[in-house]
């Protein structure tokens, strides 16, 4: 039976508390909050704040990511969750948690303070963002419950499955958003005889690239003499996307020393 689509992923963020200093009264700038993030596919969202029983003495500490076996399934195709936590007076904390047993559990220790900004992106295997959830939380140890949801992104066009046959550079353009898109410009930069060249094309001309769909694209009969190439989708940013970095892939030295876009 085909799995039904859901409009939201659910973030359950539990067990956020403060670390009480072992010496002296009150709190100090070294205090942290323990944030346990559960991501699954249920229909309820809750964020509970409470004092943890044990915390690291470090300003912040990131535990290993642990699969949450008892949670219900994340929608099909989601392979990992990228997280970012930022705020005033703290260094941003980022990472990627892989989906295992259809769920993800992440444990973080975050410095206390106002307006800690959480961003969670549920992604496909090609790193295209499918769902995004954000929330701002004051970490001060006060008990509270907060509702958060992850919604479909508007559009992410992501190149994937690139291949260089020695004659052609071909790839697919994936639209992981929830709207169809048309007339999407793309560039293929490549190298022939040690010289950088560029071919351009437009995808979704005769028919739009459907939501959650893909089209084939590439530069044919260009005879590249090396495996140095760079594929750039929508270079003029005509489509507002969740993550523009998903629109570029490279191979060989073009990954470390890409040619300027001006050659296109």
PDB file of C-alpha atoms in Angstrom:
ATOM      1  CA  UNK A   1       0.000   0.000   0.000  1.00  0.00           C
ATOM      2  CA  UNK A   2       1.372   3.387  -0.898  1.00  0.00           C
ATOM      3  CA  UNK A   3       2.317   5.372   2.170  1.00  0.00           C
ATOM      4  CA  UNK A   4       0.149   8.417   2.575  1.00  0.00           C
ATOM      5  CA  UNK A   5       1.778  11.777   2.503  1.00  0.00           C
ATOM      6  CA  UNK A   6       1.746  13.958   5.542  1.00  0.00           C
ATOM      7  CA  UNK A   7       1.919  17.729   5.565  1.00  0.00           C
ATOM      8  CA  UNK A   8       4.005  17.907   8.698  1.00  0.00           C
ATOM      9  CA  UNK A   9       6.802  16.154  10.422  1.00  0.00           C
ATOM     10  CA  UNK A  10       6.757  16.413  14.131  1.00  0.00           C
ATOM     11  CA  UNK A  11       9.482  17.632  16.398  1.00  0.00           C
ATOM     12  CA  UNK A  12       9.242  16.558  20.017  1.00  0.00           C
ATOM     13  CA  UNK A  13      11.820  18.433  22.012  1.00  0.00           C
ATOM     14  CA  UNK A  14      12.002  17.192  25.563  1.00  0.00           C
ATOM     15  CA  UNK A  15      14.004  17.655  28.707  1.00  0.00           C
ATOM     16  CA  UNK A  16      15.389  21.154  28.511  1.00  0.00           C
ATOM     17  CA  UNK A  17      16.659  22.315  31.876  1.00  0.00           C
ATOM     18  CA  UNK A  18      19.363  24.339  33.505  1.00  0.00           C
ATOM     19  CA  UNK A  19      22.595  23.197  35.079  1.00  0.00           C
ATOM     20  CA  UNK A  20      22.932  24.319  38.680  1.00  0.00           C
ATOM     21  CA  UNK A  21      26.416  25.268  39.815  1.00  0.00           C
ATOM     22  CA  UNK A  22      27.974  22.844  42.274  1.00  0.00           C
ATOM     23  CA  UNK A  23      29.532  25.733  44.171  1.00  0.00           C
ATOM     24  CA  UNK A  24      27.825  28.864  45.444  1.00  0.00           C
ATOM     25  CA  UNK A  25      24.254  30.033  45.115  1.00  0.00           C
ATOM     26  CA  UNK A  26      22.257  30.964  42.049  1.00  0.00           C
ATOM     27  CA  UNK A  27      23.397  30.507  38.456  1.00  0.00           C
ATOM     28  CA  UNK A  28      26.342  31.663  36.378  1.00  0.00           C
ATOM     29  CA  UNK A  29      27.276  32.111  32.730  1.00  0.00           C
ATOM     30  CA  UNK A  30      28.542  28.542  32.429  1.00  0.00           C
ATOM     31  CA  UNK A  31      25.079  27.028  32.862  1.00  0.00           C
ATOM     32  CA  UNK A  32      23.634  24.940  30.099  1.00  0.00           C
ATOM     33  CA  UNK A  33      20.303  23.377  29.232  1.00  0.00           C
ATOM     34  CA  UNK A  34      19.897  19.791  28.154  1.00  0.00           C
ATOM     35  CA  UNK A  35      17.862  19.615  24.963  1.00  0.00           C
ATOM     36  CA  UNK A  36      16.625  16.237  23.807  1.00  0.00           C
ATOM     37  CA  UNK A  37      15.070  16.380  20.350  1.00  0.00           C
ATOM     38  CA  UNK A  38      12.846  13.535  19.197  1.00  0.00           C
ATOM     39  CA  UNK A  39      11.777  13.598  15.557  1.00  0.00           C
ATOM     40  CA  UNK A  40       9.152  11.182  14.297  1.00  0.00           C
ATOM     41  CA  UNK A  41       5.854  11.220  12.435  1.00  0.00           C
ATOM     42  CA  UNK A  42       3.241  11.519  15.146  1.00  0.00           C
ATOM     43  CA  UNK A  43       0.465  14.124  15.272  1.00  0.00           C
ATOM     44  CA  UNK A  44       1.460  15.834  18.512  1.00  0.00           C
ATOM     45  CA  UNK A  45       4.327  18.162  19.287  1.00  0.00           C
ATOM     46  CA  UNK A  46       5.581  19.089  22.721  1.00  0.00           C
ATOM     47  CA  UNK A  47       8.599  20.759  24.233  1.00  0.00           C
ATOM     48  CA  UNK A  48       9.066  20.253  27.960  1.00  0.00           C
ATOM     49  CA  UNK A  49      11.549  22.181  30.037  1.00  0.00           C
ATOM     50  CA  UNK A  50      12.838  20.768  33.291  1.00  0.00           C
ATOM     51  CA  UNK A  51      16.014  20.442  35.270  1.00  0.00           C
ATOM     52  CA  UNK A  52      18.098  17.441  34.186  1.00  0.00           C
ATOM     53  CA  UNK A  53      19.464  15.136  36.836  1.00  0.00           C
ATOM     54  CA  UNK A  54      22.988  15.165  35.423  1.00  0.00           C
ATOM     55  CA  UNK A  55      24.795  17.469  33.010  1.00  0.00           C
ATOM     56  CA  UNK A  56      28.263  17.944  31.649  1.00  0.00           C
ATOM     57  CA  UNK A  57      30.339  20.636  33.347  1.00  0.00           C
ATOM     58  CA  UNK A  58      31.359  21.994  29.937  1.00  0.00           C
ATOM     59  CA  UNK A  59      29.722  25.133  28.598  1.00  0.00           C
ATOM     60  CA  UNK A  60      27.965  22.936  26.079  1.00  0.00           C
ATOM     61  CA  UNK A  61      28.351  19.323  25.083  1.00  0.00           C
ATOM     62  CA  UNK A  62      26.938  17.337  22.211  1.00  0.00           C
ATOM     63  CA  UNK A  63      26.102  13.713  22.897  1.00  0.00           C
ATOM     64  CA  UNK A  64      26.100  10.978  20.315  1.00  0.00           C
ATOM     65  CA  UNK A  65      23.018  10.748  18.160  1.00  0.00           C
ATOM     66  CA  UNK A  66      20.821   7.803  19.129  1.00  0.00           C
ATOM     67  CA  UNK A  67      18.047   6.144  17.170  1.00  0.00           C
ATOM     68  CA  UNK A  68      14.691   6.273  18.936  1.00  0.00           C
ATOM     69  CA  UNK A  69      13.214   2.827  18.379  1.00  0.00           C
ATOM     70  CA  UNK A  70       9.857   3.409  19.991  1.00  0.00           C
ATOM     71  CA  UNK A  71       8.884   6.435  17.865  1.00  0.00           C
ATOM     72  CA  UNK A  72       6.611   6.134  14.862  1.00  0.00           C
ATOM     73  CA  UNK A  73       7.970   6.353  11.319  1.00  0.00           C
ATOM     74  CA  UNK A  74       9.406   9.396   9.599  1.00  0.00           C
ATOM     75  CA  UNK A  75       7.932   9.825   6.083  1.00  0.00           C
ATOM     76  CA  UNK A  76       9.520   7.715   3.364  1.00  0.00           C
ATOM     77  CA  UNK A  77      12.629   9.109   1.689  1.00  0.00           C
ATOM     78  CA  UNK A  78      13.900  11.170   4.631  1.00  0.00           C
ATOM     79  CA  UNK A  79      17.417   9.998   5.489  1.00  0.00           C
ATOM     80  CA  UNK A  80      18.777  12.595   7.905  1.00  0.00           C
ATOM     81  CA  UNK A  81      18.002  15.715   9.914  1.00  0.00           C
ATOM     82  CA  UNK A  82      20.306  18.728   9.945  1.00  0.00           C
ATOM     83  CA  UNK A  83      20.114  20.878  13.069  1.00  0.00           C
ATOM     84  CA  UNK A  84      21.382  24.364  13.944  1.00  0.00           C
ATOM     85  CA  UNK A  85      21.111  26.154  17.287  1.00  0.00           C
ATOM     86  CA  UNK A  86      22.204  29.777  17.533  1.00  0.00           C
ATOM     87  CA  UNK A  87      21.754  32.753  19.796  1.00  0.00           C
ATOM     88  CA  UNK A  88      23.374  35.755  21.414  1.00  0.00           C
ATOM     89  CA  UNK A  89      26.502  35.017  23.429  1.00  0.00           C
ATOM     90  CA  UNK A  90      26.977  31.465  22.131  1.00  0.00           C
ATOM     91  CA  UNK A  91      28.697  29.778  19.219  1.00  0.00           C
ATOM     92  CA  UNK A  92      26.321  28.154  16.763  1.00  0.00           C
ATOM     93  CA  UNK A  93      25.895  24.397  17.216  1.00  0.00           C
ATOM     94  CA  UNK A  94      25.309  22.413  14.032  1.00  0.00           C
ATOM     95  CA  UNK A  95      25.257  18.800  12.970  1.00  0.00           C
ATOM     96  CA  UNK A  96      23.488  16.086  11.021  1.00  0.00           C
ATOM     97  CA  UNK A  97      21.632  13.134  12.542  1.00  0.00           C
ATOM     98  CA  UNK A  98      20.899  10.088  10.415  1.00  0.00           C
ATOM     99  CA  UNK A  99      17.492   8.424  10.519  1.00  0.00           C
ATOM    100  CA  UNK A 100      17.653   4.944  12.062  1.00  0.00           C
ATOM    101  CA  UNK A 101      14.681   2.727  12.854  1.00  0.00           C
ATOM    102  CA  UNK A 102      12.421   5.396  11.327  1.00  0.00           C
ATOM    103  CA  UNK A 103      13.223   8.060  13.914  1.00  0.00           C
ATOM    104  CA  UNK A 104      15.940  10.329  15.288  1.00  0.00           C
ATOM    105  CA  UNK A 105      16.973  11.298  18.789  1.00  0.00           C
ATOM    106  CA  UNK A 106      19.460  14.124  19.373  1.00  0.00           C
ATOM    107  CA  UNK A 107      20.791  15.229  22.770  1.00  0.00           C
ATOM    108  CA  UNK A 108      22.416  18.659  23.016  1.00  0.00           C
ATOM    109  CA  UNK A 109      23.663  20.851  25.851  1.00  0.00           C
ATOM    110  CA  UNK A 110      22.945  24.484  25.004  1.00  0.00           C
ATOM    111  CA  UNK A 111      24.173  27.569  26.906  1.00  0.00           C
ATOM    112  CA  UNK A 112      21.309  29.258  28.723  1.00  0.00           C
ATOM    113  CA  UNK A 113      20.062  32.562  27.401  1.00  0.00           C
ATOM    114  CA  UNK A 114      17.200  34.279  25.561  1.00  0.00           C
ATOM    115  CA  UNK A 115      16.007  33.481  22.053  1.00  0.00           C
ATOM    116  CA  UNK A 116      17.894  30.289  21.312  1.00  0.00           C
ATOM    117  CA  UNK A 117      17.002  29.729  17.656  1.00  0.00           C
ATOM    118  CA  UNK A 118      16.467  26.096  16.595  1.00  0.00           C
ATOM    119  CA  UNK A 119      16.342  25.114  12.900  1.00  0.00           C
ATOM    120  CA  UNK A 120      15.741  21.486  11.897  1.00  0.00           C
ATOM    121  CA  UNK A 121      15.781  20.344   8.268  1.00  0.00           C
ATOM    122  CA  UNK A 122      14.585  16.859   7.293  1.00  0.00           C
ATOM    123  CA  UNK A 123      16.444  15.898   4.126  1.00  0.00           C
ATOM    124  CA  UNK A 124      16.504  13.374   1.330  1.00  0.00           C
ATOM    125  CA  UNK A 125      19.605  11.287   0.578  1.00  0.00           C
ATOM    126  CA  UNK A 126      20.756  13.935  -1.927  1.00  0.00           C
ATOM    127  CA  UNK A 127      20.699  16.556   0.895  1.00  0.00           C
ATOM    128  CA  UNK A 128      17.618  18.287  -0.506  1.00  0.00           C
ATOM    129  CA  UNK A 129      15.516  19.737   2.296  1.00  0.00           C
ATOM    130  CA  UNK A 130      11.945  18.415   2.323  1.00  0.00           C
ATOM    131  CA  UNK A 131      10.654  19.696   5.671  1.00  0.00           C
ATOM    132  CA  UNK A 132      11.782  22.533   7.932  1.00  0.00           C
ATOM    133  CA  UNK A 133      10.861  23.455  11.494  1.00  0.00           C
ATOM    134  CA  UNK A 134      12.033  26.475  13.488  1.00  0.00           C
ATOM    135  CA  UNK A 135      11.413  27.812  16.958  1.00  0.00           C
ATOM    136  CA  UNK A 136      12.904  30.313  19.397  1.00  0.00           C
ATOM    137  CA  UNK A 137      13.198  29.312  23.047  1.00  0.00           C
ATOM    138  CA  UNK A 138      14.378  31.180  26.157  1.00  0.00           C
ATOM    139  CA  UNK A 139      16.545  28.708  28.067  1.00  0.00           C
ATOM    140  CA  UNK A 140      16.228  29.757  31.687  1.00  0.00           C
ATOM    141  CA  UNK A 141      15.030  26.614  33.441  1.00  0.00           C
ATOM    142  CA  UNK A 142      11.411  27.614  33.796  1.00  0.00           C
ATOM    143  CA  UNK A 143       9.007  24.719  33.168  1.00  0.00           C
ATOM    144  CA  UNK A 144       7.043  25.189  29.965  1.00  0.00           C
ATOM    145  CA  UNK A 145       5.516  23.323  27.043  1.00  0.00           C
ATOM    146  CA  UNK A 146       5.840  24.521  23.444  1.00  0.00           C
ATOM    147  CA  UNK A 147       4.238  23.237  20.234  1.00  0.00           C
ATOM    148  CA  UNK A 148       6.390  23.009  17.101  1.00  0.00           C
ATOM    149  CA  UNK A 149       5.773  21.517  13.638  1.00  0.00           C
ATOM    150  CA  UNK A 150       7.815  20.955  10.493  1.00  0.00           C
ATOM    151  CA  UNK A 151       6.246  22.085   7.223  1.00  0.00           C
ATOM    152  CA  UNK A 152       6.947  21.290   3.595  1.00  0.00           C
ATOM    153  CA  UNK A 153       9.428  23.698   2.036  1.00  0.00           C
ATOM    154  CA  UNK A 154       8.289  25.805  -0.902  1.00  0.00           C
ATOM    155  CA  UNK A 155      10.837  24.542  -3.426  1.00  0.00           C
ATOM    156  CA  UNK A 156      14.301  23.004  -3.473  1.00  0.00           C
ATOM    157  CA  UNK A 157      15.848  22.216  -6.833  1.00  0.00           C
ATOM    158  CA  UNK A 158      18.784  19.898  -6.342  1.00  0.00           C
ATOM    159  CA  UNK A 159      21.131  18.316  -8.859  1.00  0.00           C
ATOM    160  CA  UNK A 160      21.952  14.672  -8.260  1.00  0.00           C
ATOM    161  CA  UNK A 161      23.197  11.525  -9.964  1.00  0.00           C
ATOM    162  CA  UNK A 162      25.739  13.447 -12.035  1.00  0.00           C
ATOM    163  CA  UNK A 163      27.847  11.407 -14.428  1.00  0.00           C
ATOM    164  CA  UNK A 164      30.620  12.221 -16.905  1.00  0.00           C
ATOM    165  CA  UNK A 165      30.806   9.737 -19.769  1.00  0.00           C
ATOM    166  CA  UNK A 166      33.749  11.485 -21.407  1.00  0.00           C
ATOM    167  CA  UNK A 167      31.348  12.916 -24.009  1.00  0.00           C
ATOM    168  CA  UNK A 168      28.370  14.084 -21.965  1.00  0.00           C
ATOM    169  CA  UNK A 169      27.784  15.368 -18.448  1.00  0.00           C
ATOM    170  CA  UNK A 170      24.300  14.300 -17.431  1.00  0.00           C
ATOM    171  CA  UNK A 171      22.304  14.622 -14.219  1.00  0.00           C
ATOM    172  CA  UNK A 172      18.804  14.895 -12.849  1.00  0.00           C
ATOM    173  CA  UNK A 173      17.217  17.989 -11.330  1.00  0.00           C
ATOM    174  CA  UNK A 174      15.086  17.088  -8.323  1.00  0.00           C
ATOM    175  CA  UNK A 175      12.258  19.338  -7.172  1.00  0.00           C
ATOM    176  CA  UNK A 176      11.719  18.334  -3.554  1.00  0.00           C
ATOM    177  CA  UNK A 177       9.324  21.205  -2.899  1.00  0.00           C
ATOM    178  CA  UNK A 178       5.535  21.184  -2.927  1.00  0.00           C
ATOM    179  CA  UNK A 179       5.023  23.358  -6.026  1.00  0.00           C
ATOM    180  CA  UNK A 180       5.804  22.753  -9.712  1.00  0.00           C
ATOM    181  CA  UNK A 181       8.506  24.950 -11.280  1.00  0.00           C
ATOM    182  CA  UNK A 182       9.235  26.017 -14.860  1.00  0.00           C
ATOM    183  CA  UNK A 183      12.054  27.581 -16.910  1.00  0.00           C
ATOM    184  CA  UNK A 184      14.861  26.868 -14.473  1.00  0.00           C
ATOM    185  CA  UNK A 185      18.279  27.983 -15.749  1.00  0.00           C
ATOM    186  CA  UNK A 186      21.305  25.758 -15.133  1.00  0.00           C
ATOM    187  CA  UNK A 187      25.017  25.960 -15.945  1.00  0.00           C
ATOM    188  CA  UNK A 188      27.479  23.124 -16.542  1.00  0.00           C
ATOM    189  CA  UNK A 189      31.085  24.226 -16.185  1.00  0.00           C
ATOM    190  CA  UNK A 190      33.658  21.742 -17.453  1.00  0.00           C
ATOM    191  CA  UNK A 191      37.249  21.503 -18.621  1.00  0.00           C
ATOM    192  CA  UNK A 192      38.559  20.671 -22.093  1.00  0.00           C
ATOM    193  CA  UNK A 193      42.274  20.676 -22.882  1.00  0.00           C
ATOM    194  CA  UNK A 194      42.974  22.444 -19.600  1.00  0.00           C
ATOM    195  CA  UNK A 195      40.591  25.280 -20.472  1.00  0.00           C
ATOM    196  CA  UNK A 196      37.426  26.064 -18.529  1.00  0.00           C
ATOM    197  CA  UNK A 197      34.194  26.144 -20.522  1.00  0.00           C
ATOM    198  CA  UNK A 198      30.509  26.508 -19.729  1.00  0.00           C
ATOM    199  CA  UNK A 199      27.292  25.197 -21.247  1.00  0.00           C
ATOM    200  CA  UNK A 200      23.889  26.471 -20.225  1.00  0.00           C
ATOM    201  CA  UNK A 201      20.391  25.112 -20.445  1.00  0.00           C
ATOM    202  CA  UNK A 202      16.841  25.567 -19.159  1.00  0.00           C
ATOM    203  CA  UNK A 203      14.841  22.842 -17.442  1.00  0.00           C
ATOM    204  CA  UNK A 204      11.052  22.629 -17.195  1.00  0.00           C
ATOM    205  CA  UNK A 205      10.379  24.401 -20.500  1.00  0.00           C
ATOM    206  CA  UNK A 206       7.943  22.098 -22.276  1.00  0.00           C
ATOM    207  CA  UNK A 207       6.428  20.955 -18.972  1.00  0.00           C
ATOM    208  CA  UNK A 208       7.023  22.117 -15.380  1.00  0.00           C
ATOM    209  CA  UNK A 209       9.150  20.051 -13.038  1.00  0.00           C
ATOM    210  CA  UNK A 210       6.450  18.592 -10.793  1.00  0.00           C
ATOM    211  CA  UNK A 211       6.517  18.817  -7.021  1.00  0.00           C
ATOM    212  CA  UNK A 212       8.450  15.866  -5.626  1.00  0.00           C
ATOM    213  CA  UNK A 213       9.554  15.074  -9.185  1.00  0.00           C
ATOM    214  CA  UNK A 214      12.625  15.367 -11.379  1.00  0.00           C
ATOM    215  CA  UNK A 215      13.809  15.926 -14.963  1.00  0.00           C
ATOM    216  CA  UNK A 216      16.918  14.865 -16.852  1.00  0.00           C
ATOM    217  CA  UNK A 217      19.396  17.561 -17.890  1.00  0.00           C
ATOM    218  CA  UNK A 218      23.015  17.965 -18.908  1.00  0.00           C
ATOM    219  CA  UNK A 219      25.542  19.113 -21.454  1.00  0.00           C
ATOM    220  CA  UNK A 220      25.949  16.703 -24.375  1.00  0.00           C
ATOM    221  CA  UNK A 221      28.713  16.166 -26.943  1.00  0.00           C
ATOM    222  CA  UNK A 222      31.107  18.493 -25.135  1.00  0.00           C
ATOM    223  CA  UNK A 223      34.010  16.003 -24.983  1.00  0.00           C
ATOM    224  CA  UNK A 224      35.476  16.940 -21.588  1.00  0.00           C
ATOM    225  CA  UNK A 225      39.034  15.664 -21.225  1.00  0.00           C
ATOM    226  CA  UNK A 226      38.932  15.526 -17.434  1.00  0.00           C
ATOM    227  CA  UNK A 227      36.500  14.793 -14.661  1.00  0.00           C
ATOM    228  CA  UNK A 228      36.443  18.409 -13.533  1.00  0.00           C
ATOM    229  CA  UNK A 229      32.937  19.789 -13.689  1.00  0.00           C
ATOM    230  CA  UNK A 230      30.540  21.993 -11.745  1.00  0.00           C
ATOM    231  CA  UNK A 231      26.749  21.960 -12.037  1.00  0.00           C
ATOM    232  CA  UNK A 232      24.804  25.020 -10.872  1.00  0.00           C
ATOM    233  CA  UNK A 233      21.003  25.072 -10.756  1.00  0.00           C
ATOM    234  CA  UNK A 234      19.078  28.376 -10.804  1.00  0.00           C
ATOM    235  CA  UNK A 235      22.196  30.604 -10.551  1.00  0.00           C
ATOM    236  CA  UNK A 236      20.121  33.791 -10.623  1.00  0.00           C
ATOM    237  CA  UNK A 237      18.029  32.608  -7.634  1.00  0.00           C
ATOM    238  CA  UNK A 238      14.741  33.071  -9.439  1.00  0.00           C
ATOM    239  CA  UNK A 239      13.147  30.592  -7.014  1.00  0.00           C
ATOM    240  CA  UNK A 240      13.164  31.182  -3.268  1.00  0.00           C
ATOM    241  CA  UNK A 241      14.546  28.038  -1.684  1.00  0.00           C
ATOM    242  CA  UNK A 242      15.253  26.648   1.739  1.00  0.00           C
ATOM    243  CA  UNK A 243      18.903  25.886   1.025  1.00  0.00           C
ATOM    244  CA  UNK A 244      20.619  27.339  -2.029  1.00  0.00           C
ATOM    245  CA  UNK A 245      23.735  25.225  -1.386  1.00  0.00           C
ATOM    246  CA  UNK A 246      21.778  22.165  -2.537  1.00  0.00           C
ATOM    247  CA  UNK A 247      21.802  23.582  -6.066  1.00  0.00           C
ATOM    248  CA  UNK A 248      25.467  22.957  -6.792  1.00  0.00           C
ATOM    249  CA  UNK A 249      27.615  19.866  -7.157  1.00  0.00           C
ATOM    250  CA  UNK A 250      31.174  19.498  -8.393  1.00  0.00           C
ATOM    251  CA  UNK A 251      33.847  16.982  -9.265  1.00  0.00           C
ATOM    252  CA  UNK A 252      37.629  16.987  -9.281  1.00  0.00           C
ATOM    253  CA  UNK A 253      39.527  20.219  -8.758  1.00  0.00           C
ATOM    254  CA  UNK A 254      36.349  22.183  -9.486  1.00  0.00           C
ATOM    255  CA  UNK A 255      35.313  21.342  -5.916  1.00  0.00           C
ATOM    256  CA  UNK A 256      38.290  23.205  -4.449  1.00  0.00           C
ATOM    257  CA  UNK A 257      39.026  25.740  -7.197  1.00  0.00           C
ATOM    258  CA  UNK A 258      35.803  26.335  -9.134  1.00  0.00           C
ATOM    259  CA  UNK A 259      35.927  28.600 -12.184  1.00  0.00           C
ATOM    260  CA  UNK A 260      34.176  31.961 -11.876  1.00  0.00           C
ATOM    261  CA  UNK A 261      30.528  32.121 -12.821  1.00  0.00           C
ATOM    262  CA  UNK A 262      31.420  34.928 -15.237  1.00  0.00           C
ATOM    263  CA  UNK A 263      32.663  32.382 -17.806  1.00  0.00           C
ATOM    264  CA  UNK A 264      29.020  31.442 -18.336  1.00  0.00           C
TER     265      UNK A 264
END
